[in-house]
């Protein structure tokens, strides 16, 4: 006997056998019983949910000679038998994907002029109607609006938004829903019992989730797994055949993260990657899992989970252990990782950092175990924060501490103290601990009216304090470079990692990052790197973080011998920045083909 796939073999033949579309089939049956039939129907919805099947059942039923009291076809009259044997002359199933021109519509219009020889209606089922061209739609409009009384059109599409509004307004619209997991599992059980295939609940649940709401997809996957498992479906074999990551891994990651067990999470990640799954697939699956756990926290949102009843119970149990803050933060980390995953040069490291962050969400800041590292920061954030803090303390000390000089003639900046509070007299013990400050350099005593100091060229300014402190921090901080790495890199590698570094700097230092993006570093004497800056202010800013830049380049280019030379551009090296119009005009001048193309197509710069 010739083999027939389950999607065709078990295609519904009556409205009552259609799965998951009860509201639509009830409406169609009532329309058949009452005889109130529209001349055009539009069936729209995702793939594999029964649009074409319902159109065929509807076409057979309205031509049935002995319609039952429940609105179902009898399957015994000549019209029903002709349809079941695929020899009916009243039902035409047309494919708009391969016949989408005006000539095709003219042929269809000619066919509508011939009345049916057997039966009451001539039914045209046009599948994938959104593939018709604009001209074909316009040619079809008049016939669709006023067809002969014996003609009924049933249009089916997966992309309703591509159909002309003038077509949609002439049809009764039926929106088919995605199949939910329980309905798919129920139908697969029926097929498995008729085919003599043994199964377990978890394997059918996995197939239903993989089908993503399409019954036809579910039956195709079912046939594939039945062949792989030899007629005995088991969860492990189905998971291996479909290359699906076991959902137990996600439950384990969440449980281990709640207990801040970073080491076990890293071991589990390594096992998952060794089994052939990449970090992006894991992060996306983990984000969906955490979303389901969040939905399971509230009984009102528990029905939103499109999983089996046993899986719902597992999600509900884990949701009781997860605080809302953990779920919100974990979702945010997964989303950030998904956004940055594609452009990351070290995808595994990005995945590991994300899982480490998730595993630290519930860990206390004052943990005595000492396992909690500081919050992961951008490379340049620590430098800026320490610079601002030390500069602020230096400014405060300058204002509050009186200036003491051992030279009587040395002038100093005078600061008026509030008259309401008299300075406290130190005790003998305190006085013995106070040392005389070192002499300060001579500074002109320039005052504004009222005794307030003026911050001028020779006096103290906030920017000079901050600038000096940042330079001091940069000089004192020890930068550890990668050891014994001699990887070879090219100009392209250097530019790529330079831009990646600038993108990471956008958070803590957006202004400097934008200006550094306009600089292209070059290799002068390998591995010597030269950075040419066109203005002195930017040069000073880059010099302050030079060691950090060198460490970043050495880390990501895997070469510990990298050296940087930063210099100011010469006058002849500074190139003017052209606007879009100036760039286009230059291209037209240098290349006559571009100008001819512009004139030929009558192009203008937008």
Coordinates of C-alpha atoms in Angstrom, one line a residue:
X1 CA 0.0 0.0 0.0
X2 CA 1.3 3.4 -0.9
X3 CA 2.4 5.5 2.0
X4 CA 0.5 8.8 2.7
X5 CA 1.8 11.3 5.2
X6 CA -0.3 11.9 8.3
X7 CA -1.1 15.5 7.3
X8 CA -3.0 14.2 4.2
X9 CA -4.2 10.9 5.5
X10 CA -5.9 12.5 8.6
X11 CA -7.1 15.7 7.0
X12 CA -10.6 16.5 8.4
X13 CA -13.5 15.7 6.1
X14 CA -16.3 17.3 8.2
X15 CA -16.6 20.5 10.3
X16 CA -16.8 18.4 13.6
X17 CA -13.4 16.9 12.9
X18 CA -11.6 20.2 12.5
X19 CA -9.3 20.8 15.5
X20 CA -9.0 24.1 17.4
X21 CA -11.4 26.3 15.2
X22 CA -14.7 25.7 17.0
X23 CA -16.0 29.3 16.6
X24 CA -15.4 29.4 12.9
X25 CA -16.8 26.0 12.1
X26 CA -19.9 26.7 14.2
X27 CA -20.5 29.9 12.2
X28 CA -20.1 28.2 8.9
X29 CA -22.4 25.4 9.8
X30 CA -25.1 27.8 10.9
X31 CA -24.7 29.7 7.7
X32 CA -25.2 26.5 5.7
X33 CA -28.3 25.5 7.8
X34 CA -29.9 28.9 7.4
X35 CA -29.0 29.2 3.7
X36 CA -27.6 32.7 4.3
X37 CA -24.4 32.4 2.3
X38 CA -22.2 35.3 1.3
X39 CA -20.8 35.4 -2.2
X40 CA -17.2 35.8 -1.0
X41 CA -15.3 34.6 2.0
X42 CA -11.7 35.5 3.2
X43 CA -10.0 32.8 5.3
X44 CA -6.8 34.2 6.9
X45 CA -4.4 33.0 9.5
X46 CA -1.0 31.3 10.1
X47 CA 0.2 28.3 8.1
X48 CA -1.2 24.9 8.8
X49 CA -4.2 25.8 10.9
X50 CA -7.0 24.6 8.5
X51 CA -7.8 27.4 6.1
X52 CA -7.8 25.3 2.9
X53 CA -9.3 22.3 4.7
X54 CA -12.3 24.4 6.0
X55 CA -12.7 25.9 2.5
X56 CA -13.0 22.4 1.0
X57 CA -15.4 21.1 3.6
X58 CA -17.6 24.3 3.2
X59 CA -17.6 23.9 -0.6
X60 CA -18.6 20.2 -0.3
X61 CA -21.3 21.0 2.3
X62 CA -23.1 23.8 0.4
X63 CA -23.5 21.4 -2.6
X64 CA -24.6 18.4 -0.6
X65 CA -28.1 17.2 -1.5
X66 CA -28.9 15.9 2.0
X67 CA -27.5 18.3 4.5
X68 CA -27.9 17.0 8.1
X69 CA -29.6 18.8 10.9
X70 CA -26.2 19.7 12.4
X71 CA -25.1 21.4 9.2
X72 CA -22.8 18.6 8.1
X73 CA -22.6 17.0 4.6
X74 CA -24.0 13.5 4.2
X75 CA -21.0 12.1 2.3
X76 CA -23.4 9.8 0.5
X77 CA -25.0 11.8 -2.3
X78 CA -23.5 12.1 -5.8
X79 CA -22.1 15.6 -5.1
X80 CA -20.3 14.5 -1.9
X81 CA -19.0 11.3 -3.5
X82 CA -17.7 13.3 -6.5
X83 CA -15.9 15.7 -4.1
X84 CA -14.4 12.9 -2.0
X85 CA -13.2 11.1 -5.1
X86 CA -11.7 14.4 -6.4
X87 CA -13.8 14.4 -9.6
X88 CA -16.3 17.2 -8.8
X89 CA -16.9 19.7 -11.6
X90 CA -18.3 22.4 -9.3
X91 CA -15.4 23.0 -7.0
X92 CA -12.2 24.6 -8.4
X93 CA -9.1 25.0 -6.3
X94 CA -6.7 27.6 -7.8
X95 CA -3.2 28.6 -6.8
X96 CA -2.6 32.3 -7.0
X97 CA 1.1 31.9 -6.2
X98 CA 1.8 30.4 -9.7
X99 CA -1.0 32.1 -11.6
X100 CA -1.0 35.7 -10.5
X101 CA -1.4 37.7 -13.7
X102 CA -4.2 39.5 -15.5
X103 CA -4.7 36.7 -18.0
X104 CA -5.3 34.2 -15.2
X105 CA -8.1 36.5 -13.8
X106 CA -9.7 36.8 -17.2
X107 CA -9.9 33.0 -17.5
X108 CA -11.4 32.7 -14.1
X109 CA -14.0 35.3 -15.0
X110 CA -14.9 33.3 -18.1
X111 CA -15.4 30.2 -16.0
X112 CA -17.9 32.0 -13.7
X113 CA -20.3 32.5 -16.7
X114 CA -20.9 28.8 -17.0
X115 CA -23.6 27.5 -14.5
X116 CA -23.0 24.3 -12.6
X117 CA -24.3 21.1 -14.2
X118 CA -24.6 19.2 -10.9
X119 CA -25.3 20.8 -7.6
X120 CA -26.3 24.4 -6.7
X121 CA -23.1 26.3 -6.4
X122 CA -19.9 26.7 -8.3
X123 CA -17.1 27.3 -5.7
X124 CA -13.7 28.9 -6.5
X125 CA -11.1 28.4 -3.8
X126 CA -8.2 30.7 -4.4
X127 CA -5.2 29.8 -2.2
X128 CA -2.4 32.3 -1.4
X129 CA -4.5 35.1 -2.8
X130 CA -2.1 37.8 -1.6
X131 CA 0.3 36.7 -4.3
X132 CA -1.9 38.2 -7.1
X133 CA -0.5 41.2 -8.8
X134 CA -2.0 44.7 -8.5
X135 CA -3.4 44.5 -12.1
X136 CA -4.9 41.0 -11.3
X137 CA -6.6 42.3 -8.2
X138 CA -8.1 45.2 -10.2
X139 CA -9.3 42.8 -12.9
X140 CA -10.9 40.6 -10.2
X141 CA -12.7 43.4 -8.4
X142 CA -15.9 43.7 -10.6
X143 CA -16.4 39.9 -10.7
X144 CA -15.9 39.7 -6.9
X145 CA -18.4 42.4 -6.2
X146 CA -21.2 41.2 -8.4
X147 CA -20.7 37.5 -9.3
X148 CA -23.5 35.3 -10.6
X149 CA -25.9 33.9 -8.0
X150 CA -24.5 30.4 -8.3
X151 CA -20.8 31.5 -7.8
X152 CA -19.1 31.6 -4.4
X153 CA -15.4 32.7 -3.9
X154 CA -13.3 31.5 -1.0
X155 CA -10.0 33.3 -0.7
X156 CA -7.3 31.9 1.6
X157 CA -4.1 33.8 2.7
X158 CA -1.5 33.9 5.3
X159 CA -0.8 37.6 4.8
X160 CA -4.0 39.5 5.1
X161 CA -2.2 42.9 5.1
X162 CA -1.0 42.4 1.5
X163 CA -4.5 42.2 0.1
X164 CA -6.2 45.4 -1.3
X165 CA -8.7 47.0 1.0
X166 CA -11.2 47.0 -1.9
X167 CA -11.0 43.2 -2.0
X168 CA -11.3 42.8 1.8
X169 CA -14.4 45.0 2.0
X170 CA -16.2 42.7 -0.4
X171 CA -15.6 39.5 1.7
X172 CA -16.7 38.0 4.9
X173 CA -13.5 37.7 7.0
X174 CA -12.7 34.6 9.1
X175 CA -9.5 34.8 11.2
X176 CA -8.1 31.4 12.0
X177 CA -6.2 31.0 15.3
X178 CA -2.9 29.3 16.0
X179 CA -3.3 25.8 17.4
X180 CA -2.5 25.7 21.1
X181 CA -0.4 22.9 22.6
X182 CA -3.2 20.9 24.3
X183 CA -5.2 20.7 21.0
X184 CA -2.2 19.5 19.0
X185 CA -1.3 16.9 21.7
X186 CA -4.9 15.6 21.6
X187 CA -4.8 15.2 17.8
X188 CA -1.4 13.6 17.8
X189 CA -2.6 11.0 20.4
X190 CA -5.5 10.1 18.0
X191 CA -3.1 9.7 15.1
X192 CA -0.6 7.7 17.2
X193 CA -3.4 5.3 18.4
X194 CA -4.6 4.7 14.8
X195 CA -1.1 4.1 13.5
X196 CA -0.2 1.8 16.4
X197 CA 2.7 4.1 17.6
X198 CA 3.6 4.1 21.3
X199 CA 4.4 7.5 22.9
X200 CA 4.9 9.3 26.2
X201 CA 3.3 12.6 27.1
X202 CA 6.6 14.6 27.2
X203 CA 7.5 13.6 23.6
X204 CA 4.2 14.7 22.2
X205 CA 4.5 18.0 24.2
X206 CA 7.9 18.6 22.7
X207 CA 6.6 18.0 19.1
X208 CA 3.6 20.3 19.8
X209 CA 5.9 23.1 21.1
X210 CA 8.3 22.7 18.1
X211 CA 5.3 23.0 15.7
X212 CA 4.7 26.6 16.8
X213 CA 0.9 26.6 16.4
X214 CA 0.7 24.7 13.1
X215 CA -1.1 21.4 13.0
X216 CA 0.4 20.5 9.6
X217 CA 3.9 21.1 11.0
X218 CA 3.1 19.0 14.0
X219 CA 2.0 16.1 11.9
X220 CA 5.1 16.4 9.7
X221 CA 7.4 16.4 12.7
X222 CA 5.4 13.5 14.2
X223 CA 6.0 11.4 11.1
X224 CA 9.7 12.3 11.1
X225 CA 10.1 11.3 14.8
X226 CA 8.1 8.1 14.3
X227 CA 10.5 7.0 11.6
X228 CA 13.5 7.9 13.7
X229 CA 12.2 6.2 16.9
X230 CA 11.0 3.1 15.1
X231 CA 7.3 3.6 16.1
X232 CA 8.2 4.1 19.8
X233 CA 8.3 7.8 20.7
X234 CA 10.4 8.7 23.7
X235 CA 11.3 12.1 25.0
X236 CA 15.1 11.6 24.7
X237 CA 14.9 10.3 21.2
X238 CA 12.6 13.0 20.0
X239 CA 14.8 15.7 21.6
X240 CA 17.8 14.2 19.9
X241 CA 16.1 14.0 16.5
X242 CA 14.8 17.6 16.6
X243 CA 18.0 19.0 18.1
X244 CA 16.1 20.8 20.8
X245 CA 17.7 21.9 24.1
X246 CA 16.1 20.1 27.0
X247 CA 13.9 22.5 29.1
X248 CA 15.3 20.9 32.3
X249 CA 18.5 22.9 31.6
X250 CA 16.6 26.1 31.9
X251 CA 15.0 25.0 35.2
X252 CA 18.5 24.1 36.5
X253 CA 20.0 27.4 35.5
X254 CA 17.3 29.3 37.3
X255 CA 17.6 27.1 40.4
X256 CA 21.4 27.5 40.5
X257 CA 21.2 31.2 39.9
X258 CA 18.8 31.6 42.9
X259 CA 21.4 30.0 45.1
X260 CA 24.2 32.1 43.5
X261 CA 26.0 28.9 42.4
X262 CA 28.1 30.5 39.6
X263 CA 30.5 27.5 39.2
X264 CA 27.7 25.0 38.5
X265 CA 26.1 27.4 36.0
X266 CA 29.4 27.6 34.1
X267 CA 29.8 23.8 34.1
X268 CA 26.3 23.4 32.8
X269 CA 26.9 26.0 30.1
X270 CA 30.0 24.1 29.0
X271 CA 28.1 20.9 28.7
X272 CA 25.4 22.6 26.6
X273 CA 27.9 24.1 24.2
X274 CA 29.7 20.8 23.9
X275 CA 26.4 19.2 22.8
X276 CA 26.3 21.5 19.8
X277 CA 24.1 24.4 21.0
X278 CA 25.5 27.9 20.8
X279 CA 25.2 30.7 23.3
X280 CA 22.6 32.7 21.4
X281 CA 20.2 29.7 21.3
X282 CA 20.7 29.2 25.0
X283 CA 20.0 32.9 25.9
X284 CA 16.9 33.0 23.7
X285 CA 15.5 29.9 25.3
X286 CA 16.4 31.1 28.8
X287 CA 14.6 34.4 28.1
X288 CA 11.4 32.5 27.0
X289 CA 11.7 30.2 30.1
X290 CA 12.0 33.2 32.5
X291 CA 9.1 34.8 30.8
X292 CA 7.0 31.7 31.4
X293 CA 8.1 31.6 35.0
X294 CA 7.0 35.2 35.4
X295 CA 3.6 34.4 33.8
X296 CA 3.2 31.5 36.2
X297 CA 3.6 33.7 39.3
X298 CA 0.0 34.9 39.0
X299 CA -3.0 32.6 38.5
X300 CA -4.5 35.2 36.2
X301 CA -1.6 34.9 33.7
X302 CA -1.0 31.2 34.1
X303 CA -3.3 30.4 31.1
X304 CA -1.0 32.5 28.9
X305 CA 1.5 29.6 29.0
X306 CA 1.3 27.6 25.7
X307 CA 2.6 24.4 27.3
X308 CA 1.1 21.1 28.6
X309 CA -0.5 20.9 32.0
X310 CA 2.5 19.0 33.5
X311 CA 4.8 21.8 32.3
X312 CA 2.5 24.5 33.7
X313 CA 2.8 22.8 37.1
X314 CA 6.6 22.8 36.9
X315 CA 6.6 26.5 36.0
X316 CA 4.2 27.3 38.8
X317 CA 6.4 25.5 41.4
X318 CA 9.6 27.4 40.2
X319 CA 7.7 30.7 40.2
X320 CA 7.0 30.4 43.9
X321 CA 10.8 30.4 44.6
X322 CA 11.7 33.3 42.3
X323 CA 11.3 36.9 43.6
X324 CA 9.9 39.4 41.0
X325 CA 13.1 41.4 41.1
X326 CA 15.1 38.4 40.0
X327 CA 12.8 37.7 37.0
X328 CA 12.8 41.3 35.8
X329 CA 16.6 41.7 36.1
X330 CA 17.2 38.3 34.4
X331 CA 15.0 39.2 31.5
X332 CA 16.8 42.5 31.1
X333 CA 20.2 40.8 31.1
X334 CA 19.0 38.2 28.5
X335 CA 17.6 41.0 26.3
X336 CA 20.9 43.0 26.4
X337 CA 22.9 39.8 25.6
X338 CA 20.6 39.1 22.6
X339 CA 21.0 42.6 21.3
X340 CA 24.9 42.5 21.5
X341 CA 25.4 38.8 20.6
X342 CA 25.6 39.2 16.9
X343 CA 28.3 42.0 16.9
X344 CA 30.3 40.4 19.7
X345 CA 33.7 39.0 18.8
X346 CA 33.8 36.6 21.7
X347 CA 30.3 35.2 21.9
X348 CA 31.0 32.6 24.6
X349 CA 32.4 35.2 26.9
X350 CA 29.4 37.4 26.4
X351 CA 27.1 34.4 27.3
X352 CA 29.2 33.6 30.4
X353 CA 29.1 37.2 31.6
X354 CA 25.3 37.3 31.2
X355 CA 24.8 34.1 33.2
X356 CA 27.2 35.3 35.9
X357 CA 25.2 38.5 36.2
X358 CA 22.0 36.5 36.5
X359 CA 23.5 34.3 39.1
X360 CA 24.4 37.3 41.2
X361 CA 21.1 39.1 41.2
X362 CA 19.9 37.7 44.6
X363 CA 23.3 37.8 46.3
X364 CA 23.7 40.3 49.1
X365 CA 26.1 43.2 48.7
X366 CA 27.7 42.5 52.2
X367 CA 28.2 38.8 51.5
X368 CA 30.8 37.4 53.9
X369 CA 31.8 34.6 51.6
X370 CA 33.6 37.1 49.3
X371 CA 32.4 35.4 46.2
X372 CA 30.6 38.4 44.8
X373 CA 32.7 40.4 42.5
X374 CA 32.0 44.1 41.9
X375 CA 29.3 44.8 39.4
X376 CA 30.6 44.4 35.9
X377 CA 31.5 47.8 34.6
X378 CA 32.5 49.4 31.4
X379 CA 36.2 49.7 30.9
X380 CA 36.5 53.4 31.5
X381 CA 33.8 53.8 34.2
X382 CA 36.1 53.3 37.2
X383 CA 38.6 55.9 36.0
X384 CA 36.0 58.6 35.7
X385 CA 34.3 57.9 39.0
X386 CA 37.6 57.8 40.9
X387 CA 38.6 61.1 39.2
X388 CA 35.4 62.9 40.0
X389 CA 35.5 61.7 43.6
X390 CA 39.1 62.7 44.3
X391 CA 38.7 66.0 42.5
X392 CA 35.6 66.8 44.6
X393 CA 37.5 66.0 47.8
X394 CA 40.4 68.1 46.8
X395 CA 38.1 71.1 46.0
X396 CA 36.4 70.6 49.4
X397 CA 39.8 70.5 51.2
X398 CA 41.0 73.6 49.4
X399 CA 37.9 75.6 50.5
X400 CA 37.6 74.4 54.1
X401 CA 41.3 74.2 55.1
X402 CA 43.0 77.6 55.9
X403 CA 46.1 78.3 53.9
X404 CA 49.2 78.4 56.2
X405 CA 52.5 79.7 54.9
X406 CA 55.9 79.9 56.5
X407 CA 56.8 82.9 54.4
X408 CA 55.2 86.1 55.9
X409 CA 55.2 88.0 52.6
X410 CA 53.4 85.2 50.6
X411 CA 49.9 86.3 49.7
X412 CA 47.1 83.6 49.7
X413 CA 43.4 83.3 48.7
X414 CA 41.2 84.4 51.5
X415 CA 37.9 82.8 52.1
X416 CA 35.3 84.4 54.4
X417 CA 34.0 82.0 57.1
X418 CA 30.5 82.3 58.4
X419 CA 30.3 84.7 61.4
X420 CA 27.8 82.7 63.3
X421 CA 30.2 79.9 64.2
X422 CA 33.5 80.5 65.9
X423 CA 36.4 78.1 65.2
X424 CA 36.8 75.5 68.0
X425 CA 40.0 75.7 70.0
X426 CA 41.9 72.4 69.7
X427 CA 42.9 70.6 72.9
X428 CA 46.5 69.9 73.8
X429 CA 46.3 66.3 72.5
X430 CA 44.7 67.4 69.2
X431 CA 47.3 70.2 68.8
X432 CA 50.1 67.8 69.1
X433 CA 48.7 65.8 66.1
X434 CA 48.4 68.8 63.8
X435 CA 51.4 69.3 61.6
X436 CA 52.2 72.6 59.8
X437 CA 51.3 72.3 56.1
X438 CA 54.2 72.7 53.6
X439 CA 54.6 76.2 52.0
X440 CA 52.3 76.9 49.0
X441 CA 53.5 78.7 45.9
X442 CA 52.9 82.4 45.6
X443 CA 49.5 83.1 44.1
X444 CA 48.3 86.6 43.2
X445 CA 45.6 87.6 45.7
X446 CA 42.9 88.6 43.3
X447 CA 39.5 89.2 44.8
X448 CA 36.0 90.1 43.6
X449 CA 34.0 92.6 45.5
X450 CA 32.8 91.0 48.7
X451 CA 35.9 88.9 49.3
X452 CA 35.1 85.9 47.0
X453 CA 38.1 84.5 45.1
X454 CA 38.2 84.7 41.3
X455 CA 39.1 81.5 39.4
X456 CA 41.5 82.9 36.8
X457 CA 44.5 81.8 34.9
X458 CA 46.9 81.7 37.8
X459 CA 44.4 80.5 40.4
X460 CA 42.7 77.1 41.1
X461 CA 39.9 75.9 38.8
X462 CA 37.6 72.9 39.0
X463 CA 38.6 71.6 35.6
X464 CA 42.3 71.9 36.4
X465 CA 41.8 69.9 39.6
X466 CA 39.8 67.2 37.8
X467 CA 42.3 67.1 34.9
X468 CA 45.3 66.8 37.3
X469 CA 43.6 64.2 39.4
X470 CA 42.7 62.0 36.4
X471 CA 46.3 62.2 35.1
X472 CA 47.5 61.2 38.6
X473 CA 45.1 58.3 38.8
X474 CA 46.1 57.1 35.4
X475 CA 49.8 57.3 36.2
X476 CA 49.5 55.5 39.6
X477 CA 47.2 52.7 38.4
X478 CA 49.0 49.6 37.3
X479 CA 47.7 48.3 34.0
X480 CA 48.2 44.5 33.6
X481 CA 48.6 43.4 30.0
X482 CA 48.0 39.9 28.7
X483 CA 51.1 37.8 29.1
X484 CA 52.9 35.8 26.4
X485 CA 50.4 36.5 23.6
X486 CA 51.9 37.1 20.2
X487 CA 48.9 36.8 17.9
X488 CA 49.3 38.5 14.5
X489 CA 46.7 41.2 13.6
X490 CA 46.0 43.3 10.6
X491 CA 44.8 46.8 9.9
X492 CA 41.2 45.5 9.5
X493 CA 41.4 43.8 12.9
X494 CA 42.8 46.9 14.5
X495 CA 40.0 49.1 13.1
X496 CA 37.3 46.6 14.0
X497 CA 38.4 46.4 17.7
X498 CA 38.9 50.2 17.8
X499 CA 35.2 50.7 16.8
X500 CA 34.1 48.0 19.2
X501 CA 35.9 49.8 22.0
X502 CA 34.3 53.1 21.1
X503 CA 30.9 51.5 21.2
X504 CA 31.5 50.2 24.7
X505 CA 32.6 53.7 25.8
X506 CA 29.3 55.2 24.7
X507 CA 27.8 54.7 28.2
X508 CA 30.5 56.2 30.5
X509 CA 32.2 58.6 28.0
X510 CA 29.8 59.4 25.1
X511 CA 31.5 62.6 24.0
X512 CA 35.0 61.1 23.8
X513 CA 33.7 57.9 22.2
X514 CA 32.0 59.8 19.3
X515 CA 35.1 61.8 18.6
X516 CA 37.4 58.7 18.8
X517 CA 35.1 57.0 16.2
X518 CA 36.2 59.5 13.6
X519 CA 39.9 58.5 14.2
X520 CA 41.4 55.6 12.2
X521 CA 44.5 54.1 13.9
X522 CA 47.3 52.7 11.7
X523 CA 50.1 50.2 12.1
X524 CA 53.4 52.0 11.6
X525 CA 56.1 49.5 12.7
X526 CA 54.3 46.3 13.8
X527 CA 53.1 46.1 16.5
X528 CA 53.6 49.9 16.9
X529 CA 50.2 51.7 16.5
X530 CA 49.9 55.4 15.6
X531 CA 46.9 57.5 16.5
X532 CA 46.8 60.9 14.8
X533 CA 44.5 63.5 16.4
X534 CA 43.6 66.8 14.7
X535 CA 43.2 69.0 17.8
X536 CA 45.0 69.4 21.1
X537 CA 42.0 69.1 23.4
X538 CA 41.1 65.7 22.1
X539 CA 44.8 64.7 22.2
X540 CA 44.9 65.5 26.0
X541 CA 41.7 63.5 26.6
X542 CA 43.0 60.4 24.8
X543 CA 46.4 60.6 26.5
X544 CA 44.6 60.4 29.9
X545 CA 43.2 57.0 29.0
X546 CA 46.1 55.8 26.8
X547 CA 47.0 52.9 29.1
X548 CA 43.4 51.7 29.2
X549 CA 43.2 51.8 25.4
X550 CA 46.4 49.9 25.1
X551 CA 45.2 47.2 27.5
X552 CA 41.9 46.9 25.6
X553 CA 43.7 46.5 22.2
X554 CA 46.2 44.1 23.7
X555 CA 43.4 42.0 25.2
X556 CA 41.1 41.8 22.2
X557 CA 43.9 41.6 19.6
X558 CA 45.7 39.0 21.7
X559 CA 49.1 40.7 21.5
X560 CA 51.0 41.9 24.6
X561 CA 53.6 43.8 22.6
X562 CA 51.3 46.5 21.3
X563 CA 52.5 50.0 21.8
X564 CA 50.7 53.3 21.1
X565 CA 52.0 56.6 19.8
X566 CA 49.5 59.4 20.0
X567 CA 50.5 62.7 18.2
X568 CA 48.9 65.9 16.9
X569 CA 48.3 65.9 13.2
X570 CA 50.3 68.2 10.9
X571 CA 48.7 70.9 8.9
X572 CA 48.9 68.9 5.6
X573 CA 47.4 65.8 7.3
X574 CA 44.2 67.5 8.3
X575 CA 41.5 66.8 5.7
X576 CA 38.3 68.9 5.5
X577 CA 35.1 67.2 6.6
X578 CA 32.7 67.2 3.6
X579 CA 28.9 67.3 3.7
X580 CA 26.8 64.8 1.9
X581 CA 26.3 67.2 -1.0
X582 CA 30.0 68.0 -1.2
X583 CA 30.9 64.3 -1.2
X584 CA 28.4 63.6 -4.0
X585 CA 29.7 66.6 -6.1
X586 CA 33.2 65.3 -5.7
X587 CA 32.2 61.9 -6.8
X588 CA 30.5 63.3 -9.9
X589 CA 33.5 65.4 -10.8
X590 CA 36.0 62.5 -10.5
X591 CA 33.7 59.9 -12.1
X592 CA 31.8 60.8 -15.3
X593 CA 29.8 57.5 -15.1
X594 CA 28.1 58.7 -11.9
X595 CA 27.1 61.9 -13.5
X596 CA 25.7 60.1 -16.6
X597 CA 23.7 57.8 -14.3
X598 CA 22.3 60.8 -12.4
X599 CA 21.2 62.5 -15.6
X600 CA 19.8 59.3 -17.1
X601 CA 17.7 58.4 -14.0
X602 CA 17.0 62.1 -13.1
X603 CA 18.4 61.5 -9.6
X604 CA 18.6 64.1 -6.9
X605 CA 20.4 63.9 -3.5
X606 CA 17.7 63.5 -0.8

